[in-house]
mmCIF file of C-alpha atoms and ligand atoms in Angstrom:
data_model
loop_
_atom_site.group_PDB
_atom_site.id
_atom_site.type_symbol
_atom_site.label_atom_id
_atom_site.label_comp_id
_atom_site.label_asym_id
_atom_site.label_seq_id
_atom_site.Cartn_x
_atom_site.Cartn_y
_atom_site.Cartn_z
ATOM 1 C CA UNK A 1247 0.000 0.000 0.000
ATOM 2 C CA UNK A 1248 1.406 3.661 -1.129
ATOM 3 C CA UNK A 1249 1.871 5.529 2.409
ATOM 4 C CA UNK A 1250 -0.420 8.495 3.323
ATOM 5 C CA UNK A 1251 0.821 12.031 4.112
ATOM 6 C CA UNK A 1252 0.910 10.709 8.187
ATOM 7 C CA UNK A 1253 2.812 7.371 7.680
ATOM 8 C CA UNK A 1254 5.510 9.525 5.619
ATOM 9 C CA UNK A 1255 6.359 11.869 8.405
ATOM 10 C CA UNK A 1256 5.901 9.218 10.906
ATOM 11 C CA UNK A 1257 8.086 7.000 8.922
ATOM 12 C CA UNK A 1258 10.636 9.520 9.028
ATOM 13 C CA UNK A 1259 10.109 10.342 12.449
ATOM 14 C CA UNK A 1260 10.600 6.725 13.334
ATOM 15 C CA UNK A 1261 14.059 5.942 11.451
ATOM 16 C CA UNK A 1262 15.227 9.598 13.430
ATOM 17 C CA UNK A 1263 14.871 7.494 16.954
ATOM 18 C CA UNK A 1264 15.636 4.337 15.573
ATOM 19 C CA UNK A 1265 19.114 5.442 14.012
ATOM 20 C CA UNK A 1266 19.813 8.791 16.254
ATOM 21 C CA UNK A 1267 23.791 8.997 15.603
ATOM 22 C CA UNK A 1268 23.176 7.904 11.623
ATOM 23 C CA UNK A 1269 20.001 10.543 11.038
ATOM 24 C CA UNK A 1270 19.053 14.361 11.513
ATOM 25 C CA UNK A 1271 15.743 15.265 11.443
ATOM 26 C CA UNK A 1272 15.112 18.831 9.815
ATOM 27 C CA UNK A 1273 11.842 20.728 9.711
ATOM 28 C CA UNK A 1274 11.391 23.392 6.783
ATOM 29 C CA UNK A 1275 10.092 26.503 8.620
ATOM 30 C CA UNK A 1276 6.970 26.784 6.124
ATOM 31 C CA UNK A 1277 3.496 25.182 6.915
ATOM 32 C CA UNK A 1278 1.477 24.365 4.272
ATOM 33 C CA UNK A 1279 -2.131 26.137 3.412
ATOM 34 C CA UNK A 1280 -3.665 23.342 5.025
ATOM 35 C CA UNK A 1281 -1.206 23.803 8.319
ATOM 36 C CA UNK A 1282 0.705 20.677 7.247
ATOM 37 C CA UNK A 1283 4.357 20.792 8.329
ATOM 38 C CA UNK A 1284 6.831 18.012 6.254
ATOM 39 C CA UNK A 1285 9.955 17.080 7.258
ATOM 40 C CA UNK A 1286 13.479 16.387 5.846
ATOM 41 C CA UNK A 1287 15.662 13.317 7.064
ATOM 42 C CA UNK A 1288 19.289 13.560 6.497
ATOM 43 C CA UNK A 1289 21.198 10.453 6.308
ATOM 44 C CA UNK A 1290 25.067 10.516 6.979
ATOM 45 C CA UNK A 1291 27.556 9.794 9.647
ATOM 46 C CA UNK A 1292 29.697 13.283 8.967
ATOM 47 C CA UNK A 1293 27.436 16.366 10.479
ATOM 48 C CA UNK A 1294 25.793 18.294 7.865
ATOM 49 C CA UNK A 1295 28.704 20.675 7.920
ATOM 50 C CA UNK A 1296 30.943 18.078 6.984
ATOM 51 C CA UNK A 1297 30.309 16.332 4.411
ATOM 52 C CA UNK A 1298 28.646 17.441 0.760
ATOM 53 C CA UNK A 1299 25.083 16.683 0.237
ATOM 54 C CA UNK A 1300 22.647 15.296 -2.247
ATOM 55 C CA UNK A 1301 18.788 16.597 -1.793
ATOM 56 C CA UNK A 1302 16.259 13.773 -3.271
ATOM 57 C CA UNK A 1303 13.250 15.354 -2.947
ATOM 58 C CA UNK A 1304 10.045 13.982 -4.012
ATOM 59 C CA UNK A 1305 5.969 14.407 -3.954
ATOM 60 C CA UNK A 1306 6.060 18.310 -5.903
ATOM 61 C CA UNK A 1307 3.698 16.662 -8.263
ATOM 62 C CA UNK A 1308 0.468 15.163 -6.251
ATOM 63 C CA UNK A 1309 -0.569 12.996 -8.320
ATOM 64 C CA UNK A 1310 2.638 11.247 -8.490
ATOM 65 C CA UNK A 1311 2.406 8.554 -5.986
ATOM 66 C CA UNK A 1312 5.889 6.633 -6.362
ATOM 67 C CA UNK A 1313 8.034 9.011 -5.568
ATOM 68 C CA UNK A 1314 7.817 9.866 -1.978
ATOM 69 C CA UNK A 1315 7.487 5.872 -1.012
ATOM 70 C CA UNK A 1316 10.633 5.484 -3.060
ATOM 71 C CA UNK A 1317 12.562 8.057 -1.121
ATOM 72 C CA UNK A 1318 11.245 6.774 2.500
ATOM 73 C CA UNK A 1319 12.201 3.383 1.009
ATOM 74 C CA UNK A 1320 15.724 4.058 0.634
ATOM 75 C CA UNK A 1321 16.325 5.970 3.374
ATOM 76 C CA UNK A 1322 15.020 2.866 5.926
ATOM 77 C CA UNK A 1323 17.226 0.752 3.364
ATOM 78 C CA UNK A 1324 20.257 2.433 3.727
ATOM 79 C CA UNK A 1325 19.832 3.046 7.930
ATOM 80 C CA UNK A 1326 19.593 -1.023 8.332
ATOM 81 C CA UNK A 1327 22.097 -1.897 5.962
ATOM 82 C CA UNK A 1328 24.487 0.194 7.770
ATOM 83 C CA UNK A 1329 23.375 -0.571 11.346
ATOM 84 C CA UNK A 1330 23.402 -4.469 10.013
ATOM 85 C CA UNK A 1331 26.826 -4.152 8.131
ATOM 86 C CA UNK A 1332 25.142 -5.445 5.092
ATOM 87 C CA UNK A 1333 24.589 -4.680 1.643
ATOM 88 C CA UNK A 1334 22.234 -4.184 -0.579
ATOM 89 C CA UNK A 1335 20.350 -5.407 -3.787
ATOM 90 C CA UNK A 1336 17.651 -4.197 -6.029
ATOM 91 C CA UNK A 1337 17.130 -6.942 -8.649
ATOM 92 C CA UNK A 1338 20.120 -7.599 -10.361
ATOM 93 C CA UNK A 1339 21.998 -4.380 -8.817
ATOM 94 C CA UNK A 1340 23.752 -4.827 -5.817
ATOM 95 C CA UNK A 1341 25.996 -2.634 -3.198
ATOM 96 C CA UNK A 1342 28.267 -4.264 -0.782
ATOM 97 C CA UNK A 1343 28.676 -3.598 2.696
ATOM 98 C CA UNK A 1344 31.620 -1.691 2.581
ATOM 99 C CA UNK A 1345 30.358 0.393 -0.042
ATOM 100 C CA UNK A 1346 27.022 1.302 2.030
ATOM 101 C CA UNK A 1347 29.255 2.001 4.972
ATOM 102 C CA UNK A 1348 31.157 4.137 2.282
ATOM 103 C CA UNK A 1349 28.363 6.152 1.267
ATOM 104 C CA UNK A 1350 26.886 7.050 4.706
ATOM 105 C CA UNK A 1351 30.585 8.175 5.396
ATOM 106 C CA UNK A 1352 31.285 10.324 2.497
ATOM 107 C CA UNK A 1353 28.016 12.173 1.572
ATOM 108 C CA UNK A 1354 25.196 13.275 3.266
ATOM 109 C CA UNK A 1355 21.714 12.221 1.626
ATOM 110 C CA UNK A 1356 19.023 14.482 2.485
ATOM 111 C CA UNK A 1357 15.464 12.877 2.026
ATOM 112 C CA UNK A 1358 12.815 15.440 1.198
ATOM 113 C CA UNK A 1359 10.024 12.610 0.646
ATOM 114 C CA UNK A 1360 6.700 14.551 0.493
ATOM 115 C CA UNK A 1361 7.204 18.391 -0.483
ATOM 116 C CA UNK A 1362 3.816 19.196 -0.959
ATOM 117 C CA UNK A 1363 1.479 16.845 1.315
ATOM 118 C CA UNK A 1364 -1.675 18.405 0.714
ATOM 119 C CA UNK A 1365 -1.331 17.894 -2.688
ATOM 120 C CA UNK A 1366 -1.346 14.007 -1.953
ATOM 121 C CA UNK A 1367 -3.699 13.771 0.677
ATOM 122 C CA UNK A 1368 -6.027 15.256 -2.307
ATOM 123 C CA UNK A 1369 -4.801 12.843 -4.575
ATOM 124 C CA UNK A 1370 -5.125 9.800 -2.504
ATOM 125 C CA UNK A 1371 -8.852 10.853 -0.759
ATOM 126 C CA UNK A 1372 -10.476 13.046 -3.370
ATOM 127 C CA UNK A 1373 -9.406 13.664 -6.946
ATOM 128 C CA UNK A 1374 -6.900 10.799 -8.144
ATOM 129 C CA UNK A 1375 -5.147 12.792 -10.769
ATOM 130 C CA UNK A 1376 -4.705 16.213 -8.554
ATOM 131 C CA UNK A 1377 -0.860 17.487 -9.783
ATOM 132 C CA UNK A 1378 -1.024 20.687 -8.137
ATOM 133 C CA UNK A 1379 -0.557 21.676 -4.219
ATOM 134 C CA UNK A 1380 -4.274 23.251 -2.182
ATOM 135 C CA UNK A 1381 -3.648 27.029 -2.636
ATOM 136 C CA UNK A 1382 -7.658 28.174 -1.709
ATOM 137 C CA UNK A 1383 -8.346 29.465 -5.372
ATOM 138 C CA UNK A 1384 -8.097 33.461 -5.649
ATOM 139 C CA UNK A 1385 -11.537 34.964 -4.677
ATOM 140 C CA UNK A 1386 -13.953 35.604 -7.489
ATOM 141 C CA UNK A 1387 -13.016 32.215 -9.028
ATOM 142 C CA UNK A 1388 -14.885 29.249 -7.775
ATOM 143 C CA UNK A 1389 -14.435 25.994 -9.736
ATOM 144 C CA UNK A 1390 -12.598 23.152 -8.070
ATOM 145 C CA UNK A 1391 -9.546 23.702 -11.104
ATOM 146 C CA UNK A 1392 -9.115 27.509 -9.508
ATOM 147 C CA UNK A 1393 -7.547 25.651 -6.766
ATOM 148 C CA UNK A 1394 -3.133 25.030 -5.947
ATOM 149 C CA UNK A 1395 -0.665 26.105 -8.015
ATOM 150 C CA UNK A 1396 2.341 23.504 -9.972
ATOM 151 C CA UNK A 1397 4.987 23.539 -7.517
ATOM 152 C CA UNK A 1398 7.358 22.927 -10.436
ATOM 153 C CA UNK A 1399 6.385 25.716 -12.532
ATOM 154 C CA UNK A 1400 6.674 28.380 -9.398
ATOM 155 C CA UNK A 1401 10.670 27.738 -8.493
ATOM 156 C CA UNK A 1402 12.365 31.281 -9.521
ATOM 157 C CA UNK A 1403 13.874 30.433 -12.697
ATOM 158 C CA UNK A 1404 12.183 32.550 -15.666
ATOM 159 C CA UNK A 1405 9.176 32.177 -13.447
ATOM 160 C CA UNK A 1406 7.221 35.024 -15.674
ATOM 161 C CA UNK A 1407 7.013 33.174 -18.658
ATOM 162 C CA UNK A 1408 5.359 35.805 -20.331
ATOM 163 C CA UNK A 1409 8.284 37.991 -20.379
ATOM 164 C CA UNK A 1410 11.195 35.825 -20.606
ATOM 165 C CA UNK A 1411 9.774 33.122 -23.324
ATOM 166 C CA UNK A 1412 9.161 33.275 -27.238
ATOM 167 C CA UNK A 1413 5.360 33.298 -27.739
ATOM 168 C CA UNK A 1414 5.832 30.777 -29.941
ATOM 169 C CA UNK A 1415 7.969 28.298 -27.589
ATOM 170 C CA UNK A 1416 5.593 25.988 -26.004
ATOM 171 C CA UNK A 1417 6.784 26.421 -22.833
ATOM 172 C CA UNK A 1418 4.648 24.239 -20.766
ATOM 173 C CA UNK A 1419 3.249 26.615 -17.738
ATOM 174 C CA UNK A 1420 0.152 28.604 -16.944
ATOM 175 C CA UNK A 1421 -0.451 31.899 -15.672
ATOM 176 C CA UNK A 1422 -4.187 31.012 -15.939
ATOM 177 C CA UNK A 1423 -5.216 30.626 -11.736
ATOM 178 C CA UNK A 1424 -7.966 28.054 -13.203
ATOM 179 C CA UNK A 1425 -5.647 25.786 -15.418
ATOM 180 C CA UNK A 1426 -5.924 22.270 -14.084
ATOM 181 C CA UNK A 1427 -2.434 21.776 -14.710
ATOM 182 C CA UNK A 1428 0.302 23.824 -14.915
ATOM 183 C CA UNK A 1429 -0.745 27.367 -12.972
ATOM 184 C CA UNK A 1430 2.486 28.663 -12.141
ATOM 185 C CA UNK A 1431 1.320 30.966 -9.049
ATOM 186 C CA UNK A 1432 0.539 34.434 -8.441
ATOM 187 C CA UNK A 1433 4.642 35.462 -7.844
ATOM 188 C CA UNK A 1434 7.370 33.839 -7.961
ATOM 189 C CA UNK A 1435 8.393 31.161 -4.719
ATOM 190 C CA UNK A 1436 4.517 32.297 -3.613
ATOM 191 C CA UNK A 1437 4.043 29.071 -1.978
ATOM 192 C CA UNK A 1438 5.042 27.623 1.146
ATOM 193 C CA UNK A 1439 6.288 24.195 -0.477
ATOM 194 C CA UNK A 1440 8.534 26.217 -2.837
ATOM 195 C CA UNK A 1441 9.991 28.092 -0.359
ATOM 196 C CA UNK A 1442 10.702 25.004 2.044
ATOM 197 C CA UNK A 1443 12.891 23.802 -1.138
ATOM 198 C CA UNK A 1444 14.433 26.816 -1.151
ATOM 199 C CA UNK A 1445 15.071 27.061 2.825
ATOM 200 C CA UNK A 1446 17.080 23.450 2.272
ATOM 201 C CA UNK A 1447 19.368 24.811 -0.373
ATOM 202 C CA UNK A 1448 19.926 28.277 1.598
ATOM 203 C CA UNK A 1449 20.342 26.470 5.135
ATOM 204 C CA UNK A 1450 22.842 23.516 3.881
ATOM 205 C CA UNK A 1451 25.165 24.857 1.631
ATOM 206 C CA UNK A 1452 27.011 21.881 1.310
ATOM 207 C CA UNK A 1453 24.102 20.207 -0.817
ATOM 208 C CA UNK A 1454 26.409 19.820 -3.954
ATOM 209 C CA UNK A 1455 23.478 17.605 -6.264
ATOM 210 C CA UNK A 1456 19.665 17.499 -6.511
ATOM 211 C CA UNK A 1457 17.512 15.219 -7.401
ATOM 212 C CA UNK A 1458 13.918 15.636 -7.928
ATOM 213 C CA UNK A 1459 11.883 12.628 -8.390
ATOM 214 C CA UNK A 1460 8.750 12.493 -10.686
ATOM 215 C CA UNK A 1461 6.558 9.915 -12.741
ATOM 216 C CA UNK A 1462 6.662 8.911 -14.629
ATOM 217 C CA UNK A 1463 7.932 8.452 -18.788
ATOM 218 C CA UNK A 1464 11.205 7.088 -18.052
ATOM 219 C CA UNK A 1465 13.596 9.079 -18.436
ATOM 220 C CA UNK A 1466 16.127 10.654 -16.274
ATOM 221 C CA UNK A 1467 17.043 14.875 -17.522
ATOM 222 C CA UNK A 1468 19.479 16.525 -16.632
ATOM 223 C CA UNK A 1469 20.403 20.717 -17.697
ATOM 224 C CA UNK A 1470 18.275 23.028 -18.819
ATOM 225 C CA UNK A 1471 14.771 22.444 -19.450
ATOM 226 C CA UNK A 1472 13.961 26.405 -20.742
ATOM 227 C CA UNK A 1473 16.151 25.512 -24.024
ATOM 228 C CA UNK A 1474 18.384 23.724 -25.499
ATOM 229 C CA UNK A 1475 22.263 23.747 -24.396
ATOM 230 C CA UNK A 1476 24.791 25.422 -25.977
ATOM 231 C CA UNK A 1477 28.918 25.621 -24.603
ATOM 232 C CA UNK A 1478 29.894 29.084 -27.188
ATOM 233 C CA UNK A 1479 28.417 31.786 -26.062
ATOM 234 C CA UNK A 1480 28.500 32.624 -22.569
ATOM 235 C CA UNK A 1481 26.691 35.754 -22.583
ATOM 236 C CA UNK A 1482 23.788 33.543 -24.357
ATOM 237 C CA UNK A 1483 21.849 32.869 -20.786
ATOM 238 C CA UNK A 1484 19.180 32.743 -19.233
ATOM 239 C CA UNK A 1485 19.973 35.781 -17.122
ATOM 240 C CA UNK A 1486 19.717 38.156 -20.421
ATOM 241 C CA UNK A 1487 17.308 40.162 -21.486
ATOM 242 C CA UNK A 1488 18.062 40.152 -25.233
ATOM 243 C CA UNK A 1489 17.157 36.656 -25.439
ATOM 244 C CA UNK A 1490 13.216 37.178 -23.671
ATOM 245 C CA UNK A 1491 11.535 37.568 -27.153
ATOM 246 C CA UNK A 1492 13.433 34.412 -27.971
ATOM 247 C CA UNK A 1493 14.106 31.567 -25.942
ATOM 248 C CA UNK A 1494 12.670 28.634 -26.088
ATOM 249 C CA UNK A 1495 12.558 27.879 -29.284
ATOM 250 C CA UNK A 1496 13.597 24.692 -31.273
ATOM 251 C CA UNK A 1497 16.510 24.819 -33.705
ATOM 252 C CA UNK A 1498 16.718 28.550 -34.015
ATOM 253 C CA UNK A 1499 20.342 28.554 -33.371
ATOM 254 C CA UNK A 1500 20.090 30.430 -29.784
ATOM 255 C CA UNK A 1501 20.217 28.189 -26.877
ATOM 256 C CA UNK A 1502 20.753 28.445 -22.941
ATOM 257 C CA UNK A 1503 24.750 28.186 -21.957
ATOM 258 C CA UNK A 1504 26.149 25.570 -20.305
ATOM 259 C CA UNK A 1505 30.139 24.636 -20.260
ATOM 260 C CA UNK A 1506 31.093 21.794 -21.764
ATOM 261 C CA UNK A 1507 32.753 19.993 -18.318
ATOM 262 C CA UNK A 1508 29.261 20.982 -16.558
ATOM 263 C CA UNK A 1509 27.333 18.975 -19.364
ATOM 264 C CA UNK A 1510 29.785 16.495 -19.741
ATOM 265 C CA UNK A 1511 29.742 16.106 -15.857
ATOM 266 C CA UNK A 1512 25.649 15.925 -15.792
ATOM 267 C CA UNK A 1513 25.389 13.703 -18.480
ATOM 268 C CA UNK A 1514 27.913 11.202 -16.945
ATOM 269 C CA UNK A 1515 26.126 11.999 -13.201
ATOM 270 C CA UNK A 1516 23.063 10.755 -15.027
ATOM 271 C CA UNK A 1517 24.318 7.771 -16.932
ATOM 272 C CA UNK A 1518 25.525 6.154 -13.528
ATOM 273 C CA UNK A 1519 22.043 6.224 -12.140
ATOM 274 C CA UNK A 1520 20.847 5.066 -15.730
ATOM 275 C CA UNK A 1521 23.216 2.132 -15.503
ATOM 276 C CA UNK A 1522 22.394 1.247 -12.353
ATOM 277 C CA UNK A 1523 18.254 1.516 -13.190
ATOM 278 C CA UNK A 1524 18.978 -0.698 -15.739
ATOM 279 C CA UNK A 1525 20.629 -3.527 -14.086
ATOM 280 C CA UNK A 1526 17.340 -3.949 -11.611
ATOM 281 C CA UNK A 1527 15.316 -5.143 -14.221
ATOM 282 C CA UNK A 1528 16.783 -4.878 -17.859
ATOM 283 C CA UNK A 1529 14.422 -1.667 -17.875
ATOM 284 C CA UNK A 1530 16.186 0.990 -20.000
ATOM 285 C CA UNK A 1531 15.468 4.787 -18.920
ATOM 286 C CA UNK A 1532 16.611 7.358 -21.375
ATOM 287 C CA UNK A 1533 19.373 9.969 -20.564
ATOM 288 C CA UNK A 1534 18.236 13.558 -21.870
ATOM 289 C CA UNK A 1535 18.505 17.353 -21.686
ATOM 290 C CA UNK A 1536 15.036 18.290 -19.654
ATOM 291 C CA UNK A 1537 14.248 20.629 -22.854
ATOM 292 C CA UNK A 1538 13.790 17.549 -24.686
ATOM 293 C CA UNK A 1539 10.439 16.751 -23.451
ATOM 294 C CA UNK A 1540 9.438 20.451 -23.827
ATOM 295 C CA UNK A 1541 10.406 24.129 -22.622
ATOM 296 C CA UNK A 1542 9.626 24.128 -19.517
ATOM 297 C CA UNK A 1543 10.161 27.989 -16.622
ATOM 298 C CA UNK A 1544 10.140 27.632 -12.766
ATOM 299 C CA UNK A 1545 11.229 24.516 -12.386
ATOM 300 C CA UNK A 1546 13.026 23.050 -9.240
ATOM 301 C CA UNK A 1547 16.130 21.688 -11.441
ATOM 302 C CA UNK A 1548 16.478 24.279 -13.093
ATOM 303 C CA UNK A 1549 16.577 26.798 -10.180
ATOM 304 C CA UNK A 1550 18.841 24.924 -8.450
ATOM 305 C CA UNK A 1551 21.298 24.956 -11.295
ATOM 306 C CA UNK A 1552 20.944 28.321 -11.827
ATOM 307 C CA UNK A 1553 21.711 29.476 -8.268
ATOM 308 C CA UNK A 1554 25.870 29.481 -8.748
ATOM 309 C CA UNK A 1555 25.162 31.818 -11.574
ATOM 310 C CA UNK A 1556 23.002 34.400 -9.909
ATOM 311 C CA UNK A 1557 24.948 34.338 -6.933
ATOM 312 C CA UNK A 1558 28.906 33.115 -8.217
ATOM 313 C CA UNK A 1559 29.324 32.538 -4.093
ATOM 314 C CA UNK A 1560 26.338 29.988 -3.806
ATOM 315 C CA UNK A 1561 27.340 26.401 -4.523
ATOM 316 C CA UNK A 1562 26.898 24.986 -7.919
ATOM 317 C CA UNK A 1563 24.458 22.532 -7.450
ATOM 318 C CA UNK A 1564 23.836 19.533 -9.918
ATOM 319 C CA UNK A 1565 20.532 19.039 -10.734
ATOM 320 C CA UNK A 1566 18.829 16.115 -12.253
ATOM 321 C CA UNK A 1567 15.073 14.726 -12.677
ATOM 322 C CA UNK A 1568 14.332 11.491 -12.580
ATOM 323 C CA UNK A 1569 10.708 10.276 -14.212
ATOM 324 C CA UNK A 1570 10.265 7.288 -12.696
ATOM 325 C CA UNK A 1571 8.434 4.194 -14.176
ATOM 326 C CA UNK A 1572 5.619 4.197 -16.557
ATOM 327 C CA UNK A 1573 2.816 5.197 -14.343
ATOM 328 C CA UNK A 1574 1.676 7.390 -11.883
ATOM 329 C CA UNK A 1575 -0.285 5.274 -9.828
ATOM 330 C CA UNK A 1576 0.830 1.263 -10.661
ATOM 331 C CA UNK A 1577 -0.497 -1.186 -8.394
ATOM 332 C CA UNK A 1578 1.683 -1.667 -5.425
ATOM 333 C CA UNK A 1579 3.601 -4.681 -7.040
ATOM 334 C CA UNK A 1580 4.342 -2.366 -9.787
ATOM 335 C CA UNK A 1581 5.542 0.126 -7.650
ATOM 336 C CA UNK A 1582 7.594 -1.881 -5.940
ATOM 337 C CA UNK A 1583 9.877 -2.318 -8.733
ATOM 338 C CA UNK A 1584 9.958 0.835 -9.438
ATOM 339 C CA UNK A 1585 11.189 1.651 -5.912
ATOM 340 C CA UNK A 1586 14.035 -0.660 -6.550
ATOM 341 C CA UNK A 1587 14.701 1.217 -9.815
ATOM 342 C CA UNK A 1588 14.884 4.401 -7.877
ATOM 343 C CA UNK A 1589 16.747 3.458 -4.940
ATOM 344 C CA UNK A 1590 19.306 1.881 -7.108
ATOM 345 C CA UNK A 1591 19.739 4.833 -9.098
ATOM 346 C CA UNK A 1592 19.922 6.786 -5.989
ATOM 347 C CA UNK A 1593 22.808 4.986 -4.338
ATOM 348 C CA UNK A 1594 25.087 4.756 -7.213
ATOM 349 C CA UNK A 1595 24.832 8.756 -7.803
ATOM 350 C CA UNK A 1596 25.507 8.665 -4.267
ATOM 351 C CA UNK A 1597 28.575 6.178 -4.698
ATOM 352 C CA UNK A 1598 29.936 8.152 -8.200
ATOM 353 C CA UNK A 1599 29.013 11.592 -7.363
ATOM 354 C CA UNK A 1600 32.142 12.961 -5.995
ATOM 355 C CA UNK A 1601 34.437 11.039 -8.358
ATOM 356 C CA UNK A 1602 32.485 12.429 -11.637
ATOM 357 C CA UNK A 1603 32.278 15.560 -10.537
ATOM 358 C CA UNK A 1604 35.275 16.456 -8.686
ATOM 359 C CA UNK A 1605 36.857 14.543 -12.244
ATOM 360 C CA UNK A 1606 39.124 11.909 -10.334
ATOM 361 C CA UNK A 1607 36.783 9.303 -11.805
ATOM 362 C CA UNK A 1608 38.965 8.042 -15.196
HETATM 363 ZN ZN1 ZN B 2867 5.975 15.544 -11.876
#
């Protein structure tokens, strides 16, 4: 059975007290509109100060059920195979004991499970395909669609995709309060769940890599989704106005800037946890640029990428998306395997991510 909004905190809660030296429980300051807090578990021997970080947050997206169980999953996974001194396997991947000690030694995961609970207790008690969080629709409007606001269209990256978008792009997001879909709020970071993101980022400085898990296509994308990558002109970004008429657009010989180590560094960053998918079950995700499934402005990947560019002191932060599986709601067996495709992913980022990116990996 896919855990409720309550088991998720209380499993989290629960593998705090169980594994006290091993865990650190963290509480984002902002409460939801329906006065749910959510919690963040970080998993790592080293202090949060001492070690770099990977965030794998999950739930934006209510509808999405796999997700946060995957995340809560791994996290009691990785807490008993340490405590045990055993390793782990997902289907035909497996980590040994020394290499789970490894991990928990060497990086600090931080499990962000269920970002935007009311969103899912919607989903799983009232409207089955509900994507967006329970903003209280803005007055005047009254139809159940005038309700929440996509969490992953309200992150402050080209947020006002009005402005900073080609008309003719097909960027997928809404400033349309009513669309059932993709409403990407009335400002930029306007909602609590955003903002929690945000506070992790701001508050733990040595998250180095972020990983935001969705359903479900497969695929796993890494940098950018507002258009496609270029590595010649620097100036050719996302933080420049000459390009607001423009961007977005398909083959038009303008695209957003990216160096070629950083893309070289994502893409192999995303092939390990591609590689490791595929050895659970023979089940082959695809490796792309996020653009390639469509423009897309406010997104939580793409802001955290961007945040070493805005602010050259921040930490340059990694950032994938994983689309897990091929449904949003398989039964629980289905799921299941899916979890193990997740969680396998997961660890070997975990496992590679210093090597690749640091570049002592050959
Ligand atoms: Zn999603």
């Amino acid at each position: 059975m896919y855990l409720n909004v309550t088991e998720i905190e209380s499993a989290i809660t629960n593998l705090n007290v169980a594994h006290p030296e091993t865990t650190q429980l963290i509480e984002p300051p902002h409460a939801t509109h329906e006065g749910r807090t959510t919690q963040v578990l970080r998993v790592g021997t080293r202090a949060a100060d001492e070690a770099d970080g990977i965030l794998a947050l999950g739930g934006l997206h209510a509808r999405e059920w796999v997700p946060p169980d995957a995340l809560v999953s791994l996290a009691a996974d990785l807490l008993e195979a340490h405590a045990g001194g055993t390793g782990l396997r997902y289907g035909g991947t497996a980590f040994t004991a020394a290499q789970i000690a490894t991990l928990l030694d060497t990086v600090n995961l931080f499990f962000f499970p269920c970002a935007n609970p009311d969103g899912r207790a919607h989903s799983q008690t009232v409207a089955g395909n509900w994507r967006k969080n329970r903003r209280p629709a803005p007055p005047g409007l009254g139809g159940p669609s005038c309700v929440g606001v996509d969490l992953n269209r309200n992150f402050d990256f080209l947020w006002d995709h009005t402005a900073k978008f080609a008309a003719d792009s097909d960027v997928h997001t809404s400033a349309d309060p009513c669309d059932p879909q993709q409403y990407r709020g009335p400002a930029v970071a306007s909602e609590p769940e955003t903002r929690n993101v945000v506070w992790v980022l701001d508050t733990f400085p040595r998250i180095r890599w972020h990983v935001d898990v969705h359903s479900a296509v497969p695929v796993i994308l890494h940098s950018w989704g507002d258009d496609q990558n270029q590595s010649t002109k620097s100036a050719d970004n996302f933080t420049n106005p000459a390009l607001d008429t423009v961007r977005g657009r398909r083959n038009d010989g303008i695209g957003e800037f990216i160096t070629t180590h950083d893309l070289d560094t994502a893409v192999r960053l995303a092939q390990r946890m591609h590689d490791a998918i595929f050895g659970v079950r023979s089940f082959d995700y695809g490796v792309e640029q996020a653009y390639g499934l469509y423009p897309t402005s406010g997104a939580s990947d793409d802001y955290a990428f961007s945040r070493h560019v805005v602010e050259p002191d921040d930490t340059k932060l990694f950032a994938f998306t994983i689309e897990c599986g091929t449904s949003q709601q398989p039964t629980f067996g289905e799921a299941e395997n899916v979890i193990r495709e997740v969680s396998a992913g997961l660890v070997a980022f975990a496992l590679g991510a210093h090597d690749i990116t640091d570049g002592t990996h050959p």
